[in-house]
mmCIF file of C-alpha atoms in Angstrom:
data_model
loop_
_atom_site.group_PDB
_atom_site.id
_atom_site.type_symbol
_atom_site.label_atom_id
_atom_site.label_comp_id
_atom_site.label_asym_id
_atom_site.label_seq_id
_atom_site.Cartn_x
_atom_site.Cartn_y
_atom_site.Cartn_z
ATOM 1 C CA MET A 1 17.260 1.862 9.801
ATOM 2 C CA TRP A 2 15.607 1.574 13.590
ATOM 3 C CA ASN A 3 15.335 4.652 16.040
ATOM 4 C CA ARG A 4 12.494 5.899 18.377
ATOM 5 C CA ASN A 5 10.693 7.657 15.596
ATOM 6 C CA SER A 6 10.887 4.695 12.675
ATOM 7 C CA THR A 7 9.655 2.237 15.468
ATOM 8 C CA LEU A 8 6.732 4.250 16.634
ATOM 9 C CA LEU A 9 5.538 4.911 12.935
ATOM 10 C CA PHE A 10 5.978 1.140 12.511
ATOM 11 C CA GLY A 11 4.238 0.051 15.273
ATOM 12 C CA GLY A 12 1.458 2.671 14.805
ATOM 13 C CA ARG A 13 1.065 1.561 11.419
ATOM 14 C CA LEU A 14 0.961 -2.244 12.302
ATOM 15 C CA LEU A 15 -1.900 -1.190 14.968
ATOM 16 C CA SER A 16 -3.852 0.784 12.272
ATOM 17 C CA THR A 17 -3.502 -2.043 9.949
ATOM 18 C CA THR A 18 -5.191 -4.345 12.541
ATOM 19 C CA GLY A 19 -8.029 -2.065 12.597
ATOM 20 C CA ASP A 20 -8.290 -1.657 8.914
ATOM 21 C CA SER A 21 -8.091 -5.304 7.993
ATOM 22 C CA LEU A 22 -10.827 -6.164 10.291
ATOM 23 C CA TYR A 23 -13.385 -3.604 9.389
ATOM 24 C CA GLN A 24 -12.809 -4.139 5.653
ATOM 25 C CA VAL A 25 -13.464 -7.781 5.530
ATOM 26 C CA ALA A 26 -16.173 -7.595 8.506
ATOM 27 C CA VAL A 27 -18.231 -5.087 6.978
ATOM 28 C CA ILE A 28 -18.269 -6.546 3.025
ATOM 29 C CA TRP A 29 -19.366 -9.820 4.746
ATOM 30 C CA TYR A 30 -21.982 -8.197 7.020
ATOM 31 C CA ILE A 31 -23.398 -6.531 3.945
ATOM 32 C CA TYR A 32 -23.650 -9.711 1.962
ATOM 33 C CA THR A 33 -25.234 -11.683 4.711
ATOM 34 C CA LEU A 34 -27.403 -8.671 5.220
ATOM 35 C CA THR A 35 -28.788 -8.658 1.575
ATOM 36 C CA GLU A 36 -27.444 -11.837 0.129
ATOM 37 C CA ASN A 37 -26.671 -9.414 -3.135
ATOM 38 C CA THR A 38 -23.519 -9.038 -4.823
ATOM 39 C CA PHE A 39 -24.869 -5.625 -6.114
ATOM 40 C CA TYR A 40 -24.623 -4.028 -2.417
ATOM 41 C CA THR A 41 -21.149 -5.817 -1.809
ATOM 42 C CA GLY A 42 -20.128 -4.013 -5.063
ATOM 43 C CA VAL A 43 -21.460 -0.399 -3.775
ATOM 44 C CA ALA A 44 -19.985 -0.833 -0.494
ATOM 45 C CA THR A 45 -16.743 -1.712 -2.096
ATOM 46 C CA ALA A 46 -17.105 1.238 -4.389
ATOM 47 C CA VAL A 47 -18.041 3.368 -1.279
ATOM 48 C CA VAL A 48 -14.608 2.442 0.376
ATOM 49 C CA MET A 49 -12.432 3.257 -2.783
ATOM 50 C CA ILE A 50 -14.035 6.655 -3.656
ATOM 51 C CA PRO A 51 -12.072 8.565 -1.140
ATOM 52 C CA LYS A 52 -8.958 7.382 -2.703
ATOM 53 C CA ILE A 53 -9.763 9.122 -5.963
ATOM 54 C CA LEU A 54 -9.934 12.468 -3.863
ATOM 55 C CA ASN A 55 -6.307 11.826 -2.626
ATOM 56 C CA VAL A 56 -4.760 14.089 -5.381
ATOM 57 C CA LEU A 57 -6.555 17.064 -3.765
ATOM 58 C CA PHE A 58 -4.788 16.314 -0.510
ATOM 59 C CA GLY A 59 -1.348 16.212 -1.560
ATOM 60 C CA PRO A 60 -0.701 20.020 -1.424
ATOM 61 C CA ILE A 61 -2.328 20.318 2.215
ATOM 62 C CA ILE A 62 -0.681 17.397 3.638
ATOM 63 C CA GLU A 63 2.759 18.972 2.620
ATOM 64 C CA ARG A 64 2.232 21.892 4.763
ATOM 65 C CA MET A 65 0.833 20.497 7.795
ATOM 66 C CA ASN A 66 2.336 18.434 10.711
ATOM 67 C CA LYS A 67 2.340 14.881 9.240
ATOM 68 C CA SER A 68 2.527 13.412 12.549
ATOM 69 C CA ARG A 69 -0.159 15.514 13.488
ATOM 70 C CA ILE A 70 -2.436 14.281 10.713
ATOM 71 C CA LEU A 71 -1.724 10.692 11.550
ATOM 72 C CA VAL A 72 -2.933 11.152 15.469
ATOM 73 C CA HIS A 73 -5.884 12.903 14.658
ATOM 74 C CA SER A 74 -7.159 10.737 11.502
ATOM 75 C CA GLN A 75 -6.712 7.844 13.933
ATOM 76 C CA PHE A 76 -8.634 9.230 16.870
ATOM 77 C CA ILE A 77 -11.594 10.289 14.593
ATOM 78 C CA GLN A 78 -11.755 6.718 13.133
ATOM 79 C CA PHE A 79 -11.786 5.692 16.578
ATOM 80 C CA VAL A 80 -15.160 7.498 17.207
ATOM 81 C CA LEU A 81 -16.617 6.521 13.799
ATOM 82 C CA MET A 82 -16.129 2.910 14.476
ATOM 83 C CA LEU A 83 -17.813 3.184 17.705
ATOM 84 C CA ILE A 84 -20.819 4.044 15.808
ATOM 85 C CA ILE A 85 -21.835 0.746 14.432
ATOM 86 C CA PRO A 86 -21.855 -1.323 17.213
ATOM 87 C CA LEU A 87 -23.799 1.173 19.220
ATOM 88 C CA ALA A 88 -26.335 0.889 16.537
ATOM 89 C CA LEU A 89 -26.295 -2.796 16.631
ATOM 90 C CA TYR A 90 -26.782 -2.575 20.564
ATOM 91 C CA LEU A 91 -29.836 -0.217 20.074
ATOM 92 C CA GLY A 92 -31.355 -2.535 17.681
ATOM 93 C CA TYR A 93 -30.668 -0.315 14.337
ATOM 94 C CA GLU A 94 -29.510 -2.359 11.786
ATOM 95 C CA SER A 95 -29.347 -0.652 8.328
ATOM 96 C CA VAL A 96 -26.692 -1.329 5.229
ATOM 97 C CA TYR A 97 -26.918 2.326 4.778
ATOM 98 C CA LEU A 98 -25.350 3.386 8.036
ATOM 99 C CA VAL A 99 -22.600 0.734 7.417
ATOM 100 C CA ILE A 100 -21.896 2.332 4.068
ATOM 101 C CA THR A 101 -21.852 5.823 5.292
ATOM 102 C CA VAL A 102 -19.443 4.927 7.901
ATOM 103 C CA MET A 103 -17.231 3.298 5.745
ATOM 104 C CA PHE A 104 -16.723 6.333 3.361
ATOM 105 C CA PHE A 105 -15.513 8.573 5.996
ATOM 106 C CA VAL A 106 -13.291 5.739 7.755
ATOM 107 C CA SER A 107 -11.898 5.108 4.475
ATOM 108 C CA LEU A 108 -11.558 8.881 3.645
ATOM 109 C CA LEU A 109 -9.421 9.409 6.992
ATOM 110 C CA GLU A 110 -7.466 6.104 6.197
ATOM 111 C CA ASN A 111 -6.542 7.828 2.844
ATOM 112 C CA LEU A 112 -5.103 10.750 4.541
ATOM 113 C CA GLU A 113 -3.429 8.825 6.677
ATOM 114 C CA GLY A 114 -1.430 6.741 4.329
ATOM 115 C CA THR A 115 -0.561 9.929 2.280
ATOM 116 C CA ALA A 116 0.979 11.533 5.447
ATOM 117 C CA GLU A 117 2.819 8.334 6.239
ATOM 118 C CA ILE A 118 4.273 8.233 3.022
ATOM 119 C CA ALA A 119 5.564 11.818 3.049
ATOM 120 C CA LEU A 120 6.463 11.523 6.653
ATOM 121 C CA MET A 121 8.755 8.292 5.976
ATOM 122 C CA PRO A 122 11.578 9.710 4.545
ATOM 123 C CA ASP A 123 12.133 12.134 7.672
ATOM 124 C CA VAL A 124 12.357 9.085 9.879
ATOM 125 C CA VAL A 125 14.290 6.601 7.622
ATOM 126 C CA ALA A 126 17.242 7.163 5.540
ATOM 127 C CA ARG A 127 17.088 6.643 1.622
ATOM 128 C CA GLU A 128 19.608 3.600 1.727
ATOM 129 C CA HIS A 129 17.130 1.985 4.303
ATOM 130 C CA ARG A 130 13.994 2.547 2.583
ATOM 131 C CA GLY A 131 13.593 -0.647 0.385
ATOM 132 C CA MET A 132 14.306 -2.662 3.494
ATOM 133 C CA PHE A 133 11.944 -0.602 5.667
ATOM 134 C CA ASN A 134 9.189 -1.142 3.363
ATOM 135 C CA SER A 135 9.705 -4.722 2.734
ATOM 136 C CA ARG A 136 9.739 -5.148 6.811
ATOM 137 C CA ILE A 137 6.651 -2.754 7.271
ATOM 138 C CA GLY A 138 5.073 -4.673 4.055
ATOM 139 C CA ALA A 139 5.727 -7.951 5.922
ATOM 140 C CA GLY A 140 4.496 -7.015 9.219
ATOM 141 C CA LEU A 141 1.178 -5.402 7.640
ATOM 142 C CA GLN A 142 0.608 -8.671 5.796
ATOM 143 C CA LEU A 143 1.281 -10.752 8.937
ATOM 144 C CA ILE A 144 -1.049 -8.775 10.849
ATOM 145 C CA ASP A 145 -3.588 -8.652 8.025
ATOM 146 C CA LEU A 146 -3.190 -12.477 8.015
ATOM 147 C CA SER A 147 -4.140 -12.629 11.719
ATOM 148 C CA MET A 148 -6.922 -10.640 11.498
ATOM 149 C CA LYS A 149 -8.614 -12.833 9.040
ATOM 150 C CA GLY A 150 -7.928 -15.723 11.208
ATOM 151 C CA ILE A 151 -9.558 -13.577 14.004
ATOM 152 C CA PHE A 152 -12.384 -12.650 11.994
ATOM 153 C CA ALA A 153 -13.039 -16.340 11.167
ATOM 154 C CA THR A 154 -13.319 -17.249 14.552
ATOM 155 C CA VAL A 155 -15.340 -14.350 15.828
ATOM 156 C CA ILE A 156 -17.732 -14.283 13.215
ATOM 157 C CA LEU A 157 -18.463 -18.147 13.543
ATOM 158 C CA PHE A 158 -18.768 -18.159 17.526
ATOM 159 C CA PHE A 159 -19.290 -14.718 18.619
ATOM 160 C CA GLY A 160 -20.741 -11.688 16.767
ATOM 161 C CA ILE A 161 -20.034 -8.648 14.335
ATOM 162 C CA GLU A 162 -20.478 -6.186 17.220
ATOM 163 C CA GLN A 163 -16.888 -7.527 19.139
ATOM 164 C CA ILE A 164 -14.911 -6.896 15.790
ATOM 165 C CA TYR A 165 -16.238 -3.297 15.543
ATOM 166 C CA LEU A 166 -15.150 -2.721 19.233
ATOM 167 C CA PHE A 167 -11.991 -4.163 18.884
ATOM 168 C CA ASN A 168 -11.295 -2.108 15.586
ATOM 169 C CA ALA A 169 -12.019 1.219 17.466
ATOM 170 C CA LEU A 170 -9.638 0.283 20.273
ATOM 171 C CA THR A 171 -6.696 -0.491 17.487
ATOM 172 C CA TYR A 172 -7.396 3.142 16.143
ATOM 173 C CA LEU A 173 -6.947 4.685 19.607
ATOM 174 C CA LEU A 174 -3.749 2.680 20.426
ATOM 175 C CA ALA A 175 -2.578 3.778 16.991
ATOM 176 C CA ALA A 176 -3.237 7.413 17.819
ATOM 177 C CA PHE A 177 -1.494 7.231 21.174
ATOM 178 C CA LEU A 178 1.719 5.531 19.340
ATOM 179 C CA PHE A 179 1.791 8.367 16.463
ATOM 180 C CA SER A 180 1.350 11.247 18.896
ATOM 181 C CA LEU A 181 4.909 10.211 20.325
ATOM 182 C CA ILE A 182 6.753 10.678 16.869
ATOM 183 C CA ARG A 183 9.118 13.895 17.262
ATOM 184 C CA ALA A 184 10.266 14.150 13.594
ATOM 185 C CA PRO A 185 11.102 17.374 12.379
ATOM 186 C CA PHE A 186 8.295 19.469 10.622
ATOM 187 C CA LYS A 187 9.433 20.208 7.130
ATOM 188 C CA ALA A 188 6.770 22.151 5.128
ATOM 189 C CA VAL A 189 7.010 23.146 1.493
ATOM 190 C CA SER A 190 6.409 26.712 2.091
ATOM 191 C CA LYS A 191 5.697 28.766 5.413
ATOM 192 C CA THR A 192 3.202 30.865 3.669
ATOM 193 C CA PRO A 193 -0.126 30.082 4.362
ATOM 194 C CA LEU A 194 -2.221 27.923 1.752
ATOM 195 C CA GLN A 195 -4.219 30.149 -0.486
ATOM 196 C CA ALA A 196 -6.402 29.216 -3.384
ATOM 197 C CA THR A 197 -3.763 30.461 -5.978
ATOM 198 C CA SER A 198 -0.923 28.594 -4.302
ATOM 199 C CA TYR A 199 -2.784 25.501 -3.842
ATOM 200 C CA ARG A 200 -3.727 25.301 -7.617
ATOM 201 C CA LYS A 201 -0.290 25.954 -8.535
ATOM 202 C CA GLU A 202 1.111 23.197 -6.360
ATOM 203 C CA LEU A 203 -1.513 20.914 -7.219
ATOM 204 C CA LYS A 204 -0.420 21.691 -10.979
ATOM 205 C CA GLU A 205 3.062 21.054 -10.096
ATOM 206 C CA GLY A 206 2.172 17.464 -8.582
ATOM 207 C CA LEU A 207 -0.055 16.637 -11.719
ATOM 208 C CA HIS A 208 2.640 17.864 -14.352
ATOM 209 C CA TYR A 209 5.508 15.969 -12.555
ATOM 210 C CA PHE A 210 3.477 12.694 -12.578
ATOM 211 C CA PHE A 211 2.196 12.755 -15.950
ATOM 212 C CA THR A 212 5.402 13.961 -17.473
ATOM 213 C CA THR A 213 8.094 11.619 -16.366
ATOM 214 C CA LYS A 214 8.457 7.684 -16.126
ATOM 215 C CA ILE A 215 5.954 7.351 -13.365
ATOM 216 C CA VAL A 216 2.892 7.573 -15.461
ATOM 217 C CA VAL A 217 4.683 5.097 -17.948
ATOM 218 C CA ILE A 218 5.354 2.559 -15.207
ATOM 219 C CA CYS A 219 2.126 2.859 -13.246
ATOM 220 C CA ALA A 220 -0.548 3.066 -15.990
ATOM 221 C CA PRO A 221 -1.061 -0.364 -16.829
ATOM 222 C CA PHE A 222 -1.951 -0.994 -12.906
ATOM 223 C CA LEU A 223 -5.047 1.141 -13.905
ATOM 224 C CA LEU A 224 -6.564 -2.281 -15.201
ATOM 225 C CA ALA A 225 -5.321 -4.265 -12.892
ATOM 226 C CA ASN A 226 -7.134 -2.106 -10.218
ATOM 227 C CA PHE A 227 -10.463 -2.189 -12.245
ATOM 228 C CA CYS A 228 -10.075 -6.154 -12.141
ATOM 229 C CA PHE A 229 -9.089 -6.172 -8.559
ATOM 230 C CA GLY A 230 -12.458 -4.033 -7.940
ATOM 231 C CA ILE A 231 -14.512 -6.792 -9.754
ATOM 232 C CA THR A 232 -12.761 -9.583 -7.428
ATOM 233 C CA GLN A 233 -13.589 -7.669 -4.120
ATOM 234 C CA ALA A 234 -17.180 -7.275 -4.892
ATOM 235 C CA VAL A 235 -17.641 -10.898 -6.135
ATOM 236 C CA LEU A 236 -15.422 -12.572 -3.336
ATOM 237 C CA PRO A 237 -18.201 -13.014 -0.637
ATOM 238 C CA ALA A 238 -20.357 -14.716 -3.363
ATOM 239 C CA TYR A 239 -17.763 -16.752 -4.479
ATOM 240 C CA ALA A 240 -16.790 -17.677 -1.217
ATOM 241 C CA ALA A 241 -20.361 -18.504 -0.067
ATOM 242 C CA ASN A 242 -20.752 -21.031 -2.899
ATOM 243 C CA GLN A 243 -17.517 -22.996 -1.892
ATOM 244 C CA GLY A 244 -18.645 -22.989 2.127
ATOM 245 C CA GLY A 245 -19.496 -19.636 3.604
ATOM 246 C CA GLY A 246 -18.315 -17.033 6.172
ATOM 247 C CA GLY A 247 -15.764 -19.598 7.353
ATOM 248 C CA HIS A 248 -14.371 -20.445 3.691
ATOM 249 C CA TYR A 249 -14.355 -16.534 2.928
ATOM 250 C CA ALA A 250 -11.826 -15.992 6.025
ATOM 251 C CA ILE A 251 -9.474 -18.962 4.646
ATOM 252 C CA MET A 252 -9.667 -17.485 1.066
ATOM 253 C CA LEU A 253 -8.737 -14.055 2.665
ATOM 254 C CA MET A 254 -5.966 -15.465 4.830
ATOM 255 C CA ALA A 255 -4.592 -17.465 1.559
ATOM 256 C CA ILE A 256 -4.528 -14.076 -0.275
ATOM 257 C CA THR A 257 -2.831 -11.968 2.691
ATOM 258 C CA LEU A 258 -0.350 -15.091 3.467
ATOM 259 C CA GLY A 259 0.483 -15.027 -0.538
ATOM 260 C CA ASN A 260 1.189 -11.196 -0.244
ATOM 261 C CA LEU A 261 3.014 -11.576 3.072
ATOM 262 C CA ILE A 262 5.455 -14.311 1.603
ATOM 263 C CA GLY A 263 5.879 -11.719 -1.610
ATOM 264 C CA THR A 264 6.827 -8.600 0.594
ATOM 265 C CA MET A 265 9.347 -10.682 2.853
ATOM 266 C CA PHE A 266 11.247 -12.229 -0.194
ATOM 267 C CA VAL A 267 10.840 -9.080 -2.477
ATOM 268 C CA LEU A 268 14.330 -7.798 -1.634
ATOM 269 C CA ARG A 269 15.642 -11.377 -3.072
ATOM 270 C CA ILE A 270 14.769 -9.930 -6.571
ATOM 271 C CA MET A 271 15.057 -6.201 -5.945
ATOM 272 C CA HIS A 272 18.298 -5.870 -7.725
ATOM 273 C CA TYR A 273 16.695 -7.362 -11.046
ATOM 274 C CA PRO A 274 15.603 -4.817 -13.809
ATOM 275 C CA LEU A 275 12.069 -3.430 -13.152
ATOM 276 C CA GLY A 276 11.077 -3.975 -16.537
ATOM 277 C CA ARG A 277 11.587 -7.550 -16.515
ATOM 278 C CA LEU A 278 10.154 -8.233 -13.061
ATOM 279 C CA LEU A 279 6.853 -6.382 -14.307
ATOM 280 C CA ILE A 280 6.718 -8.837 -17.220
ATOM 281 C CA MET A 281 7.362 -12.114 -15.175
ATOM 282 C CA LEU A 282 5.673 -11.331 -11.932
ATOM 283 C CA PRO A 283 1.958 -10.398 -13.400
ATOM 284 C CA PHE A 284 1.989 -13.088 -15.684
ATOM 285 C CA PHE A 285 2.839 -15.734 -13.192
ATOM 286 C CA SER A 286 0.059 -14.290 -10.697
ATOM 287 C CA SER A 287 -2.835 -14.317 -13.469
ATOM 288 C CA CYS A 288 -1.929 -17.678 -14.565
ATOM 289 C CA LEU A 289 -2.379 -19.029 -10.924
ATOM 290 C CA TRP A 290 -5.111 -17.005 -9.899
ATOM 291 C CA MET A 291 -7.425 -17.956 -13.403
ATOM 292 C CA SER A 292 -6.537 -21.903 -12.665
ATOM 293 C CA SER A 293 -7.566 -21.415 -9.363
ATOM 294 C CA VAL A 294 -11.166 -20.723 -9.963
ATOM 295 C CA PHE A 295 -11.649 -23.936 -12.140
ATOM 296 C CA ILE A 296 -9.952 -26.444 -9.645
ATOM 297 C CA PRO A 297 -12.645 -28.568 -8.208
ATOM 298 C CA SER A 298 -10.988 -29.014 -4.526
ATOM 299 C CA PRO A 299 -11.560 -26.201 -2.685
ATOM 300 C CA ILE A 300 -8.304 -27.023 -0.756
ATOM 301 C CA ILE A 301 -6.360 -26.746 -3.648
ATOM 302 C CA SER A 302 -7.978 -24.042 -5.218
ATOM 303 C CA VAL A 303 -7.414 -21.915 -2.203
ATOM 304 C CA ILE A 304 -3.831 -22.542 -1.960
ATOM 305 C CA VAL A 305 -3.275 -21.547 -5.553
ATOM 306 C CA LEU A 306 -5.055 -18.489 -5.162
ATOM 307 C CA GLY A 307 -2.787 -17.568 -2.372
ATOM 308 C CA LEU A 308 0.270 -18.461 -4.581
ATOM 309 C CA ALA A 309 -1.054 -16.189 -7.185
ATOM 310 C CA PHE A 310 -0.420 -13.317 -4.543
ATOM 311 C CA ILE A 311 2.922 -14.097 -3.921
ATOM 312 C CA PRO A 312 4.387 -12.066 -6.972
ATOM 313 C CA PHE A 313 1.237 -9.492 -6.178
ATOM 314 C CA GLY A 314 2.943 -8.621 -3.056
ATOM 315 C CA MET A 315 6.124 -8.391 -4.613
ATOM 316 C CA MET A 316 4.800 -5.867 -7.069
ATOM 317 C CA SER A 317 3.293 -3.757 -4.322
ATOM 318 C CA ILE A 318 6.580 -3.063 -2.615
ATOM 319 C CA LEU A 319 8.379 -2.644 -5.776
ATOM 320 C CA LEU A 320 6.185 0.307 -6.924
ATOM 321 C CA ILE A 321 5.928 1.885 -3.175
ATOM 322 C CA THR A 322 9.917 1.558 -3.008
ATOM 323 C CA PHE A 323 10.325 2.831 -6.642
ATOM 324 C CA LEU A 324 8.176 6.092 -5.834
ATOM 325 C CA GLN A 325 10.273 6.650 -2.631
ATOM 326 C CA VAL A 326 13.768 6.566 -4.084
ATOM 327 C CA SER A 327 12.925 8.423 -7.302
ATOM 328 C CA ILE A 328 10.711 11.363 -6.543
ATOM 329 C CA ALA A 329 12.124 14.493 -4.865
ATOM 330 C CA GLU A 330 10.852 14.459 -1.273
ATOM 331 C CA HIS A 331 9.131 17.826 -1.346
ATOM 332 C CA LEU A 332 6.726 16.263 -3.982
ATOM 333 C CA LEU A 333 6.300 13.155 -2.607
ATOM 334 C CA ALA A 334 3.088 13.925 -0.760
ATOM 335 C CA ARG A 335 1.715 15.521 -3.877
ATOM 336 C CA VAL A 336 2.873 12.752 -6.608
ATOM 337 C CA SER A 337 1.850 9.981 -4.201
ATOM 338 C CA SER A 338 -1.651 11.201 -3.563
ATOM 339 C CA THR A 339 -1.675 11.642 -7.444
ATOM 340 C CA LEU A 340 -0.747 8.167 -8.048
ATOM 341 C CA ASP A 341 -3.461 6.906 -5.391
ATOM 342 C CA SER A 342 -6.172 8.876 -7.081
ATOM 343 C CA PHE A 343 -4.893 7.986 -10.787
ATOM 344 C CA LEU A 344 -4.952 3.998 -9.805
ATOM 345 C CA VAL A 345 -7.693 3.810 -7.615
ATOM 346 C CA ALA A 346 -10.254 5.499 -10.178
ATOM 347 C CA ALA A 347 -10.847 2.191 -11.879
ATOM 348 C CA LEU A 348 -11.503 0.484 -8.463
ATOM 349 C CA PRO A 349 -14.970 1.789 -7.823
ATOM 350 C CA LEU A 350 -15.941 1.102 -11.321
ATOM 351 C CA GLY A 351 -14.757 -2.389 -11.118
ATOM 352 C CA ALA A 352 -16.425 -3.177 -7.943
ATOM 353 C CA LEU A 353 -19.721 -1.798 -9.281
ATOM 354 C CA LEU A 354 -19.326 -4.107 -12.359
ATOM 355 C CA GLY A 355 -18.269 -6.890 -9.984
ATOM 356 C CA GLY A 356 -21.601 -6.385 -8.084
ATOM 357 C CA LEU A 357 -23.538 -6.842 -11.453
ATOM 358 C CA LEU A 358 -21.735 -9.311 -13.690
ATOM 359 C CA PRO A 359 -22.254 -12.551 -11.477
ATOM 360 C CA HIS A 360 -26.256 -11.906 -12.324
ATOM 361 C CA LEU A 361 -25.148 -12.150 -16.178
ATOM 362 C CA ILE A 362 -22.144 -14.641 -16.865
ATOM 363 C CA GLY A 363 -22.147 -16.380 -12.918
ATOM 364 C CA VAL A 364 -19.630 -15.938 -10.131
ATOM 365 C CA GLU A 365 -17.065 -18.095 -11.153
ATOM 366 C CA TRP A 366 -16.672 -16.523 -14.522
ATOM 367 C CA THR A 367 -16.723 -13.239 -12.838
ATOM 368 C CA MET A 368 -13.977 -14.358 -10.574
ATOM 369 C CA PHE A 369 -12.330 -15.553 -13.695
ATOM 370 C CA SER A 370 -12.446 -12.287 -15.664
ATOM 371 C CA SER A 371 -11.197 -10.443 -12.693
ATOM 372 C CA ALA A 372 -7.458 -12.066 -13.304
ATOM 373 C CA LEU A 373 -7.294 -10.831 -16.912
ATOM 374 C CA GLY A 374 -5.972 -7.372 -15.946
ATOM 375 C CA LEU A 375 -2.595 -9.150 -14.721
ATOM 376 C CA ILE A 376 -1.923 -10.653 -18.084
ATOM 377 C CA VAL A 377 -2.444 -6.877 -19.504
ATOM 378 C CA ILE A 378 0.271 -5.764 -17.484
ATOM 379 C CA SER A 379 2.621 -8.427 -18.452
ATOM 380 C CA PHE A 380 2.046 -7.555 -22.194
ATOM 381 C CA TYR A 381 2.336 -3.921 -21.591
ATOM 382 C CA PHE A 382 5.865 -4.123 -20.360
ATOM 383 C CA ALA A 383 6.685 -7.270 -23.024
ATOM 384 C CA ILE A 384 5.671 -5.277 -26.024
ATOM 385 C CA ASN A 385 7.392 -2.261 -25.560
ATOM 386 C CA LYS A 386 11.192 -1.960 -25.699
ATOM 387 C CA GLU A 387 11.538 1.150 -23.321
ATOM 388 C CA ASN A 388 9.473 -0.244 -20.970
ATOM 389 C CA ARG A 389 11.363 -3.926 -21.111
ATOM 390 C CA ASP A 390 14.425 -2.393 -20.850
ATOM 391 C CA LEU A 391 13.693 -0.402 -17.573
ATOM 392 C CA PRO A 392 16.770 -0.865 -15.013
ATOM 393 C CA THR A 393 16.619 -1.720 -11.229
ATOM 394 C CA ILE A 394 14.914 0.536 -8.864
ATOM 395 C CA GLU A 395 17.889 2.311 -7.700
ATOM 396 C CA GLU A 396 19.159 3.198 -11.419
ATOM 397 C CA ILE A 397 15.830 4.580 -12.735
ATOM 398 C CA SER A 398 15.618 8.270 -13.450
ATOM 399 C CA VAL A 399 12.479 9.835 -13.751
#
């Protein structure tokens, strides 16, 4: 499974995630402390998610380009963009609109990189090792994410937010260096230049493949789950502030990340079970734990239960990624995965905007409670339909 290219891809992804994890948590908390208004955290969360909706447009382009170069260029540009915020703070210019604008473009490049990485992975990892590779890289990313939440808690309490942005920029630069060392064969879908007619044709092929196979059946309920998760991301700073402030916000994020980490580490133990049954049980357990955590009076126990809710959540993420990589033809992988990204993420900005408004109507706690309901819907979706309920193991599924 491990060779020079897969190791570089793994290392570059870890470094890139280091930057992504820090800037996402730092920016949302910074905007909340600057405005003390969940509406602006909802807007900021929505702005980060909107570029993901555009992913469907990039699939045909990425398939014709050198994917390792996309990784290098996107990381370097993110490095430059991330330097803008600490420079502005150093010059005394503090603006929520500047931060949100930089977030938009960093997120756009992050999504290009993510699609290119998914499409590049089959070129550096054999099919039979992809489930294990996804589990290892997923666990590594969650471990990095967990570490970054701890660093955020320390830095934000004892230093300042400028240091976080400078560290982010450095991680993007180092990731660009590792990606530049990858020497994977360049496999373009076609050697002819991409023109408007061929672009539309290839875009339609990806859309048709997505909407006419079992992929859409399996992925459709996650649309509502993402809507509810968008609510969570917007309301979490205010929810944490009610519990104990910036330090508690970081602790909650660490618990969520630790739950995801445990889920990605142990997903291989359940991957041989039928997918239909897993997608009934995992979201059900996750939702029950998530909702109960909101009304547990002890802040410590509440955080622990919230973290436990994300163990099955982390397992679902790896199951979905592996399902795509083993069931989709490699020449369509970038187009279909970008279509899936756009399809699933479309609900996140709407959820984030609603999450910014709901606390003013029903309160922060009830908003947090309602955000877990989407997982219950996933469970019932797979339970009430026999075809969904009887989906076989990932390796046996034919789309």
